[in-house]
XYZ file of C-alpha atoms in Angstrom:
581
model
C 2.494 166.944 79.309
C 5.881 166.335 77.502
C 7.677 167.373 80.835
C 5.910 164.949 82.727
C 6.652 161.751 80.493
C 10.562 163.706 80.226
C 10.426 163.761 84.630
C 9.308 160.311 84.496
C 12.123 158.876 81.708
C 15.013 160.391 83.429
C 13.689 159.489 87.331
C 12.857 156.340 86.109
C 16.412 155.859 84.108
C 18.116 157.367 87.315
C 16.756 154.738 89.886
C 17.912 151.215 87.520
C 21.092 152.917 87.350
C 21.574 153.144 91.077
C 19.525 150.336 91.663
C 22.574 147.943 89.476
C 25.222 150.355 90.349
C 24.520 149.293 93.995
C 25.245 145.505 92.839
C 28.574 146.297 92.151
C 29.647 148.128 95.549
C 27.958 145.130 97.253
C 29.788 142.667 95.291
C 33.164 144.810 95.764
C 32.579 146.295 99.284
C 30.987 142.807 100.589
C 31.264 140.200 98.420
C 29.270 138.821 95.687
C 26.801 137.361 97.564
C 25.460 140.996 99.190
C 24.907 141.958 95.257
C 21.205 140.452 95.478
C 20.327 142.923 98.368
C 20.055 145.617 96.108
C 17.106 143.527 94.338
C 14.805 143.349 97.870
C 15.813 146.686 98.904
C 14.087 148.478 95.609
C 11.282 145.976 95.889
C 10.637 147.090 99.419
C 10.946 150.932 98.326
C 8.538 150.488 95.592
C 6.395 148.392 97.876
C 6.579 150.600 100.734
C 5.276 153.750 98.537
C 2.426 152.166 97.383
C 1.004 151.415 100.985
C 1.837 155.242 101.780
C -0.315 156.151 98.332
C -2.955 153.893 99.087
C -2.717 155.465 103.161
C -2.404 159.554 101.205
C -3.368 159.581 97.920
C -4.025 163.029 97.116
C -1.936 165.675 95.760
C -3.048 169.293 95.262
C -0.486 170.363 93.048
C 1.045 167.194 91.577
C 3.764 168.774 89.283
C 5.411 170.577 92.624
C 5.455 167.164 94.450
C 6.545 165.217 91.471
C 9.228 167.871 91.483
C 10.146 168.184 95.248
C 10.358 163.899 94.946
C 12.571 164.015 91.767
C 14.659 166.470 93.995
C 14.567 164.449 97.353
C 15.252 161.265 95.338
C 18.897 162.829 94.071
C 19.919 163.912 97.422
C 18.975 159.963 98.744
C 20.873 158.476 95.851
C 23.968 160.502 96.913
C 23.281 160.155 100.603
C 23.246 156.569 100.738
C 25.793 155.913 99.044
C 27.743 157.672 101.613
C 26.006 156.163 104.094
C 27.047 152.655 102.736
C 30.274 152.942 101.932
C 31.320 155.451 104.993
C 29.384 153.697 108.049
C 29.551 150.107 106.474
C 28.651 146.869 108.835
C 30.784 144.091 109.516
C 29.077 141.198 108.071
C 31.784 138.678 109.443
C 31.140 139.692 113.218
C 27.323 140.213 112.463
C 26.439 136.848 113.839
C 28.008 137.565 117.436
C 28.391 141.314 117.620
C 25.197 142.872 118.707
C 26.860 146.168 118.059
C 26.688 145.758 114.037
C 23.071 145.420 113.818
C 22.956 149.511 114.122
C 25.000 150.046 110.997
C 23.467 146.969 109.248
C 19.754 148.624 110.086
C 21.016 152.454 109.283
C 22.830 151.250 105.999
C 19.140 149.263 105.251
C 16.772 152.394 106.302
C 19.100 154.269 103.634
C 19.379 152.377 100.737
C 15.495 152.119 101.171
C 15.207 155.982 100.729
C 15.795 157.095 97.116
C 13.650 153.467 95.678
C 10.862 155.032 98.290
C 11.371 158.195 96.518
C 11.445 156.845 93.381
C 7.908 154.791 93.766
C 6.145 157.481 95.292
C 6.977 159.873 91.945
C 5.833 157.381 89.827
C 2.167 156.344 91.764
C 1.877 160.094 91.713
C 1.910 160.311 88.363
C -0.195 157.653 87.650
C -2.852 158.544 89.999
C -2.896 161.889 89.380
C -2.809 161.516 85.711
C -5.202 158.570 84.624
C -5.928 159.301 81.703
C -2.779 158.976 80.679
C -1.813 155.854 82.275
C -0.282 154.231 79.153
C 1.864 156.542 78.334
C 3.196 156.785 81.397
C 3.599 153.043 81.842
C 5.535 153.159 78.282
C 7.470 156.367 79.505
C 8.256 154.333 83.006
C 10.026 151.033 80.901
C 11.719 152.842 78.554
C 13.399 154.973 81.116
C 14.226 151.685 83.178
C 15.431 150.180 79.921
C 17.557 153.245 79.250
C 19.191 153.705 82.821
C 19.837 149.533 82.342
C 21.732 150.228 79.137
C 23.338 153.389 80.449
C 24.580 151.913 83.114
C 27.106 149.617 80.879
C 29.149 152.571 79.734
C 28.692 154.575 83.369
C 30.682 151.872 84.854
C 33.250 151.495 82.363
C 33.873 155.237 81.718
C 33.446 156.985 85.033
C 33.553 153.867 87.579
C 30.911 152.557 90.529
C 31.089 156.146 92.460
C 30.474 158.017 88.728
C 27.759 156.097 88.088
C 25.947 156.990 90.856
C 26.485 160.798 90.498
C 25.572 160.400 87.306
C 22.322 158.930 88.544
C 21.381 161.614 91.131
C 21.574 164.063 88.518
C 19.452 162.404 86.345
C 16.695 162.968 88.975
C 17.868 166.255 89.467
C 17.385 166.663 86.000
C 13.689 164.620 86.338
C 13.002 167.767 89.220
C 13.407 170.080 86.585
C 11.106 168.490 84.196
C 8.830 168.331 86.731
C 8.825 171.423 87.806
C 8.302 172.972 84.376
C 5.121 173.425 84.493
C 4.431 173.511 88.301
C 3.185 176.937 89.709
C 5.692 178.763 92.205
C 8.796 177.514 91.900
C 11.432 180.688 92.773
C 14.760 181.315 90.497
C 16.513 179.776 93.558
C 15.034 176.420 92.530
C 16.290 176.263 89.200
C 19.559 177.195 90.578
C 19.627 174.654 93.157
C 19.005 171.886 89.906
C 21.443 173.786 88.173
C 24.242 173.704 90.588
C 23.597 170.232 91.905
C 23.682 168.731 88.326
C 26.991 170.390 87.312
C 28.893 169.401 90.501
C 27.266 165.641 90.122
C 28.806 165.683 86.657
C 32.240 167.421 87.945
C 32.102 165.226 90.298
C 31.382 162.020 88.018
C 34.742 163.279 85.707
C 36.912 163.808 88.280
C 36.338 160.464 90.233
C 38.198 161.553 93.268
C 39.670 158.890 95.461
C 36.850 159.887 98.709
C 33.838 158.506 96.511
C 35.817 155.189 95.920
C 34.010 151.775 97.319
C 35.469 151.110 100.384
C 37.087 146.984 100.693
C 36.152 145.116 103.322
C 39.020 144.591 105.536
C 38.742 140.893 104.829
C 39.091 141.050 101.371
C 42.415 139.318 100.238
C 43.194 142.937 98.532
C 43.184 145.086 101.289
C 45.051 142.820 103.044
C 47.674 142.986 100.077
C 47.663 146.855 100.535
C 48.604 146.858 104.416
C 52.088 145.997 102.847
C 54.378 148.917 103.670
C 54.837 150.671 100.037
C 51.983 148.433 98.292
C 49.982 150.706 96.036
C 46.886 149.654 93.518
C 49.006 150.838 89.660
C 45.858 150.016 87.864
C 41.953 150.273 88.443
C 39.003 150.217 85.986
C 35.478 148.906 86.448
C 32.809 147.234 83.258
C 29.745 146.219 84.253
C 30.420 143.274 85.817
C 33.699 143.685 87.592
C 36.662 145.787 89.050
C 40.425 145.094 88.286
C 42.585 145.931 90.240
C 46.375 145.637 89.768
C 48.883 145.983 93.498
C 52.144 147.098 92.883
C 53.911 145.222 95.770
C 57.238 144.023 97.136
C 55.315 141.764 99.152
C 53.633 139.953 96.372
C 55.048 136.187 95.916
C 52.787 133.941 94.394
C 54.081 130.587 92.846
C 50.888 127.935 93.630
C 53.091 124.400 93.883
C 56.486 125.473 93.978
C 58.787 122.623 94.851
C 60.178 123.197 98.575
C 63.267 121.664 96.804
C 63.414 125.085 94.410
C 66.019 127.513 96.268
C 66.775 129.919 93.289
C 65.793 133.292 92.506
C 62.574 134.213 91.837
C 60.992 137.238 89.549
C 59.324 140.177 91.200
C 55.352 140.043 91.099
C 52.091 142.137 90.806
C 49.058 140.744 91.922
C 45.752 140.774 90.053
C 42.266 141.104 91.906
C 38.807 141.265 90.813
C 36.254 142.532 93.327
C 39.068 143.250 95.806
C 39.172 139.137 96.152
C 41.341 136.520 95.300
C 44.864 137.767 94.417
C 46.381 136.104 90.865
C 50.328 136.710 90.435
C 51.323 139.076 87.544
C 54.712 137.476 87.196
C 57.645 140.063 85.978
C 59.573 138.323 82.992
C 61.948 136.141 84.260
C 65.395 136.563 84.014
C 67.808 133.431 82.923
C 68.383 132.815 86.649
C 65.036 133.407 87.375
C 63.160 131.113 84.849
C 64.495 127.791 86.820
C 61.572 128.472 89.682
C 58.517 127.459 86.636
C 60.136 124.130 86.269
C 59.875 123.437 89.758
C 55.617 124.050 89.846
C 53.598 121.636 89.874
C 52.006 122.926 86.612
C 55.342 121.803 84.916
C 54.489 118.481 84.430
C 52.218 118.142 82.212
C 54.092 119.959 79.734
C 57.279 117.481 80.247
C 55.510 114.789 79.485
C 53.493 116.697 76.119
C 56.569 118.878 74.842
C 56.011 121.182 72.241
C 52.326 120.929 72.775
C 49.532 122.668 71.253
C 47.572 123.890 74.837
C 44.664 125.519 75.464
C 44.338 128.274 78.987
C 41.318 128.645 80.119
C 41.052 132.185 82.156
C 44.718 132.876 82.933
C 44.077 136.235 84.656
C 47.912 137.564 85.406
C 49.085 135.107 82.625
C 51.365 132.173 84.937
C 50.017 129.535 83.433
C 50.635 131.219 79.605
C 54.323 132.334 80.516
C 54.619 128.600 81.806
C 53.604 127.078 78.099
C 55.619 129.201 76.494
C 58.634 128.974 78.381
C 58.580 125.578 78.506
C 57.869 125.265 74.843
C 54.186 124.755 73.522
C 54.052 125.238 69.861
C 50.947 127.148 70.268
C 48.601 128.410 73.398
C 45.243 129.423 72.799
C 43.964 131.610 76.161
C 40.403 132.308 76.625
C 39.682 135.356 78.361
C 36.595 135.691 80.288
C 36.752 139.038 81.130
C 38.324 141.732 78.522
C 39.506 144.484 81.652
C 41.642 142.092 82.792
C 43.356 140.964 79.616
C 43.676 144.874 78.580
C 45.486 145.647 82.227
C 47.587 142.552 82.011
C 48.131 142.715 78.041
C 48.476 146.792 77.861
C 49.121 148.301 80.959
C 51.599 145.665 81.848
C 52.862 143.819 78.557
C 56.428 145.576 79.556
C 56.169 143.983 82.800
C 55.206 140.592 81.708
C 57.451 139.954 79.015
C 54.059 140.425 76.068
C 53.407 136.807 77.233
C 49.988 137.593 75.336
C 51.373 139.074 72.068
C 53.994 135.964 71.432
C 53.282 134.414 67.903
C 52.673 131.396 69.475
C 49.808 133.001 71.630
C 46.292 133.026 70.118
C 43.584 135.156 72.325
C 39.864 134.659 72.076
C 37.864 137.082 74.769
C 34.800 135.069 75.572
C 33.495 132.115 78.562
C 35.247 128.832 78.458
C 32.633 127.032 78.411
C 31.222 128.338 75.159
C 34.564 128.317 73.346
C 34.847 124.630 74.817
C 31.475 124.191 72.942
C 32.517 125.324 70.211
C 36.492 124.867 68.822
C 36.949 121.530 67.249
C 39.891 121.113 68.808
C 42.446 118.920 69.194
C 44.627 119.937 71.961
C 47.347 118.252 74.057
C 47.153 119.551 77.298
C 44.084 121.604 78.588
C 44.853 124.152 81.455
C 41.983 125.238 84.122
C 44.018 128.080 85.665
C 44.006 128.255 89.357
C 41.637 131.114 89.854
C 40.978 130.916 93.708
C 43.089 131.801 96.976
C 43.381 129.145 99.552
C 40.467 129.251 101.551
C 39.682 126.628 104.915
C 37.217 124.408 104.691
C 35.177 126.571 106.769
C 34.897 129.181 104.473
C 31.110 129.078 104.211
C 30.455 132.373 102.325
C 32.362 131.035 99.029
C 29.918 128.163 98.303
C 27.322 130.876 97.401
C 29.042 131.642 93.917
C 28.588 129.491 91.011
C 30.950 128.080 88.788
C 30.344 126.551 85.085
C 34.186 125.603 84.419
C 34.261 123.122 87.500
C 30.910 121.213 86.663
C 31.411 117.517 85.242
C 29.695 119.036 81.642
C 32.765 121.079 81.390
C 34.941 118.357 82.154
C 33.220 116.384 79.478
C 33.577 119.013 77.060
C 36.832 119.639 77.490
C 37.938 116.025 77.161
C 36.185 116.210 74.052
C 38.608 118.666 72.848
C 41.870 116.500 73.442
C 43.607 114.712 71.255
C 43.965 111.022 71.584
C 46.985 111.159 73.994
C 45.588 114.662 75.524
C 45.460 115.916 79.240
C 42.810 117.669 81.146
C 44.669 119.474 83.889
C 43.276 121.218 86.986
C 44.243 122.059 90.285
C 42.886 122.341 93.826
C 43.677 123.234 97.156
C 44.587 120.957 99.698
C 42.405 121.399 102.716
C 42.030 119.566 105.713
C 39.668 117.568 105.049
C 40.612 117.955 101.200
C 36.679 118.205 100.386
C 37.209 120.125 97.239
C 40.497 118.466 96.451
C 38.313 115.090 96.183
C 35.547 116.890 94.512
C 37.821 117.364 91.716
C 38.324 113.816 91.378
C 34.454 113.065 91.362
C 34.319 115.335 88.797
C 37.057 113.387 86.495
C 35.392 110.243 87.422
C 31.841 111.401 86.134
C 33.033 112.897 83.509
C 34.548 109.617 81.936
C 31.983 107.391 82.866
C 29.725 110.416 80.528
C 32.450 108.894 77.746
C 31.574 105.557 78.196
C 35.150 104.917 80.955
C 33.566 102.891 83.642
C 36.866 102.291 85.332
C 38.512 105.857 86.072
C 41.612 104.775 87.913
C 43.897 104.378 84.582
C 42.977 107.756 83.337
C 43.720 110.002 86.654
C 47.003 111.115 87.959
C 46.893 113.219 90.846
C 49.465 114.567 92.716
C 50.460 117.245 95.760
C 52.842 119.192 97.654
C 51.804 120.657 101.515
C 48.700 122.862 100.188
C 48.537 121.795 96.299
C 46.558 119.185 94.327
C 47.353 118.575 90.570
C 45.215 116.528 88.606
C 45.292 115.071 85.318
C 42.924 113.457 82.931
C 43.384 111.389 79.982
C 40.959 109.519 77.597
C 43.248 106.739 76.884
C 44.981 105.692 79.842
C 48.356 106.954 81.084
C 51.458 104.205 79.673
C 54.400 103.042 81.216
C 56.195 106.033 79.946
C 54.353 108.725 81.330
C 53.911 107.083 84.765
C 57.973 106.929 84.735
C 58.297 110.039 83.914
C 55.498 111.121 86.849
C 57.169 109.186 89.537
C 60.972 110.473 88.497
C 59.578 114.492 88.277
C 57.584 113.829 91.556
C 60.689 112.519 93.426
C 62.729 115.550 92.106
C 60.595 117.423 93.180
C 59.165 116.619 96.619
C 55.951 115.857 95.325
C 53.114 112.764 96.402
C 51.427 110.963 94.544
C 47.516 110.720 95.234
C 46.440 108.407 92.279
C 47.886 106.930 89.814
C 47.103 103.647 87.604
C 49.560 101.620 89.449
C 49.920 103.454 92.872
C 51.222 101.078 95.511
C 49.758 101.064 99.304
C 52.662 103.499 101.452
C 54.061 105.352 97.512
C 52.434 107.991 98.754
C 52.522 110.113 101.544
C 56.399 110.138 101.885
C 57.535 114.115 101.174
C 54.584 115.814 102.967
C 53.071 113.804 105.863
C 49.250 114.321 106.359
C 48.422 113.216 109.742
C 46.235 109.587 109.104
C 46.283 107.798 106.764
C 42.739 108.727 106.236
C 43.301 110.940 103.515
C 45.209 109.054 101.178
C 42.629 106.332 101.530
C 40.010 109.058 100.421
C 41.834 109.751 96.850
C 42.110 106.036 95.762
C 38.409 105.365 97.659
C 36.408 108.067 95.198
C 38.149 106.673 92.347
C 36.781 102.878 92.368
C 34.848 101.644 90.377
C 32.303 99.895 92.715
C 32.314 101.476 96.118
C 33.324 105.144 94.889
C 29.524 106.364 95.105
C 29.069 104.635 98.239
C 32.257 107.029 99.966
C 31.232 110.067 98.040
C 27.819 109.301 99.687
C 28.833 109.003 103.406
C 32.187 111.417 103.057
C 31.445 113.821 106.264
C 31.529 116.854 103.401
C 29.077 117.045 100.386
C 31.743 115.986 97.826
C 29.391 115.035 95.213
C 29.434 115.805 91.753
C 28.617 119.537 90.614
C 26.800 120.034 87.567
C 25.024 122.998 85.351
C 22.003 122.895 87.096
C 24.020 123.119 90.800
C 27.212 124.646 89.462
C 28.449 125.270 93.110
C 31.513 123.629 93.417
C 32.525 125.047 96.590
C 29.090 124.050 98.172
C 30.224 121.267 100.862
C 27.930 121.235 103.364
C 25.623 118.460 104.976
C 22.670 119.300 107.691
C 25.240 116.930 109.905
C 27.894 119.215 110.409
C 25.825 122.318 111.499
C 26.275 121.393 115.523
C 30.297 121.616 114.249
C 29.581 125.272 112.665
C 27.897 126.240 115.458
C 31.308 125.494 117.910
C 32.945 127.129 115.637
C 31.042 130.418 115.758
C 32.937 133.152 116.727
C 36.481 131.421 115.863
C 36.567 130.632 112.055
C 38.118 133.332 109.443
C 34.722 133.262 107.850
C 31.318 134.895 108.256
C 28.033 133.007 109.338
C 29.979 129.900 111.283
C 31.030 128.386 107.883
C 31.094 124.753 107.186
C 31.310 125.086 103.227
């Protein structure tokens, strides 16, 4: 009986672990959105063998089919996962292509396989053992609870592929229990475990680069690799991510950079997690080089706060850190979100980056910003939401599907909490056309100081932008003379418009980069009034509306109205499913 409850642990450990492991090569091969699929597939499987129990119920010798199963359910982990990640479909032609509804249904029939498996082994056991149907229960949850555990250090130690050869020879492993006590099984059997378990776990150790997930060819990474001599320097996987680090001569990221700048600038890296959105890893600048941060946009807010204490919230490849320290915060505390990529960045590439992480001034706390915004007592002078995203159109419909706490008007709250008197909350967007998000962002500063008792947000913003850049800033007492002098005389050096400001004047704006209409500038003051703000947030042609906890999608922009404009679009935007945000 021991054997039994031993077949059922490890088969039951063995099918979580593949069952979460498959979350991640969704998220990474796919996107994040995919991840849930794994959910309904093992639902289905587990469904699906307990109509074929209920249609065959009987067993004659239980212990050889529990084994065979066990067995069967190995080769199915292994086997789909092939299946997936070597005949994957092409989710952003799915909609028009007839042709990827074959992959999409053999990748589907697959994954359904070892969770079929896996359900039919453990309705065997219970039916065929009765008696002992609390034990087995207990056996079945502890083994899910154990693969659920396991699977933390299988993805940080041997990667996504590892993970799920480490899997199919847990069941392999389950066969043999099985099969302990099971009449006529040959020597060849126990071989066959044998050999298949060692060359899993080989396998697992070696990690060679044929079992990797497979990117999309839409991801913003393998784009970055079709660079001729772009290689990935650094990879490693936790449980709920994969860094990746592209050693490129093609990589030049500086977000806001004044078309005015025409000096040198530093060699970059780019960061990506998931194989998306690419974050610069910026080489230490040389003398020469350093003159390019002073023409960001992100250089502002630090001319008119020198020597400020600031707080970073999720730098990833560190600009906005080497920009505080460079242009001379007394101190910057970083909150890291996710420790892989502070270990690549701080570790792997602290040579690279100048030790932008290790400078005294540089205090690190590995955690969400939203609970270290809960918690520090603050004050700061300038508060930094890093840029995390890519540029995206406003018809990229497939990004609205991931939440976001840091761009929710309770953030915004509690980070204004955590300013000091003359502080600045400073964020940025991309400028899209129409700038749906770029607004959104000022809903969000609006709402959040009417939360603080500011009915009247317009002499507490300053926004400003380039071509494809919105800065915006946030104060609880409102911006003086000074620091709108100083805004107008760095914006004109610079090439920059102003968007909002206290004491913007009809035609200030507008003047370096020329949006068609005069539509848009209308929108930035509009959202900001006092009485009438609601009413244009209301009747914008984009949900710009404020994003919360409880709806923390702040790249969720779409209205019912504009699905007759997705649907001309079908087959002609850069995203999948028509878009529309």
């Amino acid at each position: 009986m021991r054997t039994r409850y031993g077949g059922l642990l490890t088969l039951s450990a063995a099918t979580l672990m593949y069952e979460l492991a498959l979350t991640r090569v969704f998220a990474v091969a796919q996107g994040y959105h995919f991840a849930f699929l794994s959910l309904s597939l093992a639902l289905l499987g587990f469904g699906a063998s307990g109509a074929w129990l209920a249609r065959w119920p009987a067993a004659r010798s239980p212990e050889r089919t529990l084994s065979l199963l066990a067995a069967a359910s190995g080769l199915a982990i292994v086997g789909s996962y092939t299946v997936l990640n070597w005949a994957p479909f092409d989710a952003y032609t799915l909609a028009w292509d007839g042709r990827q509804w074959l992959p999409l249904a053999l990748n589907y029939g697959a994954l359904i396989v070892p969770f079929l498996l896996a359900g039919l082994a453990t309705g065997l056991a219970l039916s065929a053992w009765p008696e002992s149907t609390p034990e087995l229960y207990a056996v079945n949850l502890c083994g899910s609870a154990a693969g659920s555990l396991a699977v933390l250090g299988a993805l940080a130690t041997l990667g996504v592929a590892g993970t799920v050869l480490v899997a199919s020879a847990l069941a392999w492993v389950s066969a043999g229990a099985f099969g302990w006590a099971a009449p006529g099984f040959r020597r060849g059997w126990w071989c066959g475990l044998t050999v298949g378990v060692a060359a899993s776990g080989a396998l697992a150790l070696a990690r060679p680069a044929a079992l990797d997930v497979r990117l999309s060819p839409y991801k913003p990474m393998s784009y970055a690799l079709r660079y001729p001599g772009a290689r990935v320097g650094f990879q490693g996987w936790n449980a709920y991510s994969r860094v990746d680090i592209i050693e490129s001569q093609g990589i030049h990221s500086a977000p806001g950079l004044s078309l005015r700048y025409a000096g040198p600038l530093p060699e970059q890296y780019a960061l990506a997690i998931d194989g998306g959105p690419l974050s610069p890893l910026t080489r230490s600048p040389s003398p020469a080089e350093a003159g390019f941060l002073a023409g960001l946009q992100g250089s502002l807010p630090h001319l008119l706060r020198p020597g400020a204490d600031v707080l970073v919230l999720d730098p990833r490849g560190g600009l906005d850190v080497l920009l505080a320290l460079r242009l001379g915060a007394s101190r910057v505390d970083v909150v890291a979100p996710n420790p892989l990529v502070l270990s690549a960045v701080r570790d792997r590439y602290g040579d690279y980056t100048g030790h932008i992480f290790d400078d005294p001034r540089t205090r690190i706390t590995v955690g969400g910003p939203r609970s270290y915004l809960a918690r520090t007592p603050g004050p700061f002078d300038l508060v930094v939401f890093s840029l995390a995203q890519a540029y995206r159109p406003m018809a990229a419909g497939s990004y609205a599907l991931g939440e976001d706490y840091t761009f929710t008007v309770d953030c915004f709250v509690a980070a204004l909490r955590c300013l000091a008197p003359r502080g600045i909350l400073v964020t940025q967007g991309w400028l899209q056309s129409p700038p749906a998000e770029a607004l959104r962002l000022l809903v969000l500063a609006r709402d959040a100081l009417a939360q603080l008792g500011i009915a009247d947000p317009r002499p507490h913003v300053v926004a400003y932008r380039d071509w494809g850049l919105v800065t915006v800033m946030v104060q609880r007492m409102p911006f003086g003379p000074e620091d709108l002098a100083q805004v107008r005389a760095v914006c004109e050096a610079n090439g920059f418009d102003l968007v909002a400001a206290p004491d913007l004047e009809p035609g200030e704006g507008n003047r370096h980069h020329v949006l068609a209409g005069a539509g848009n500038e209308r929108a930035f003051a509009s959202v900001l009034e006092p009485q009438g703000g609601a009413a244009f947030v209301a009747h914008y042609p984009y949900d710009i509306s404020p994003v919360t906890d409880e709806r923390p999608f702040f790249s969720h922009t779409f209205r019912w109205a504009q699905l007759s404009e997705a649907w001309r679009r079908l087959g002609r935007s850069a995203e999948p499913f028509g878009g529309g945000g």
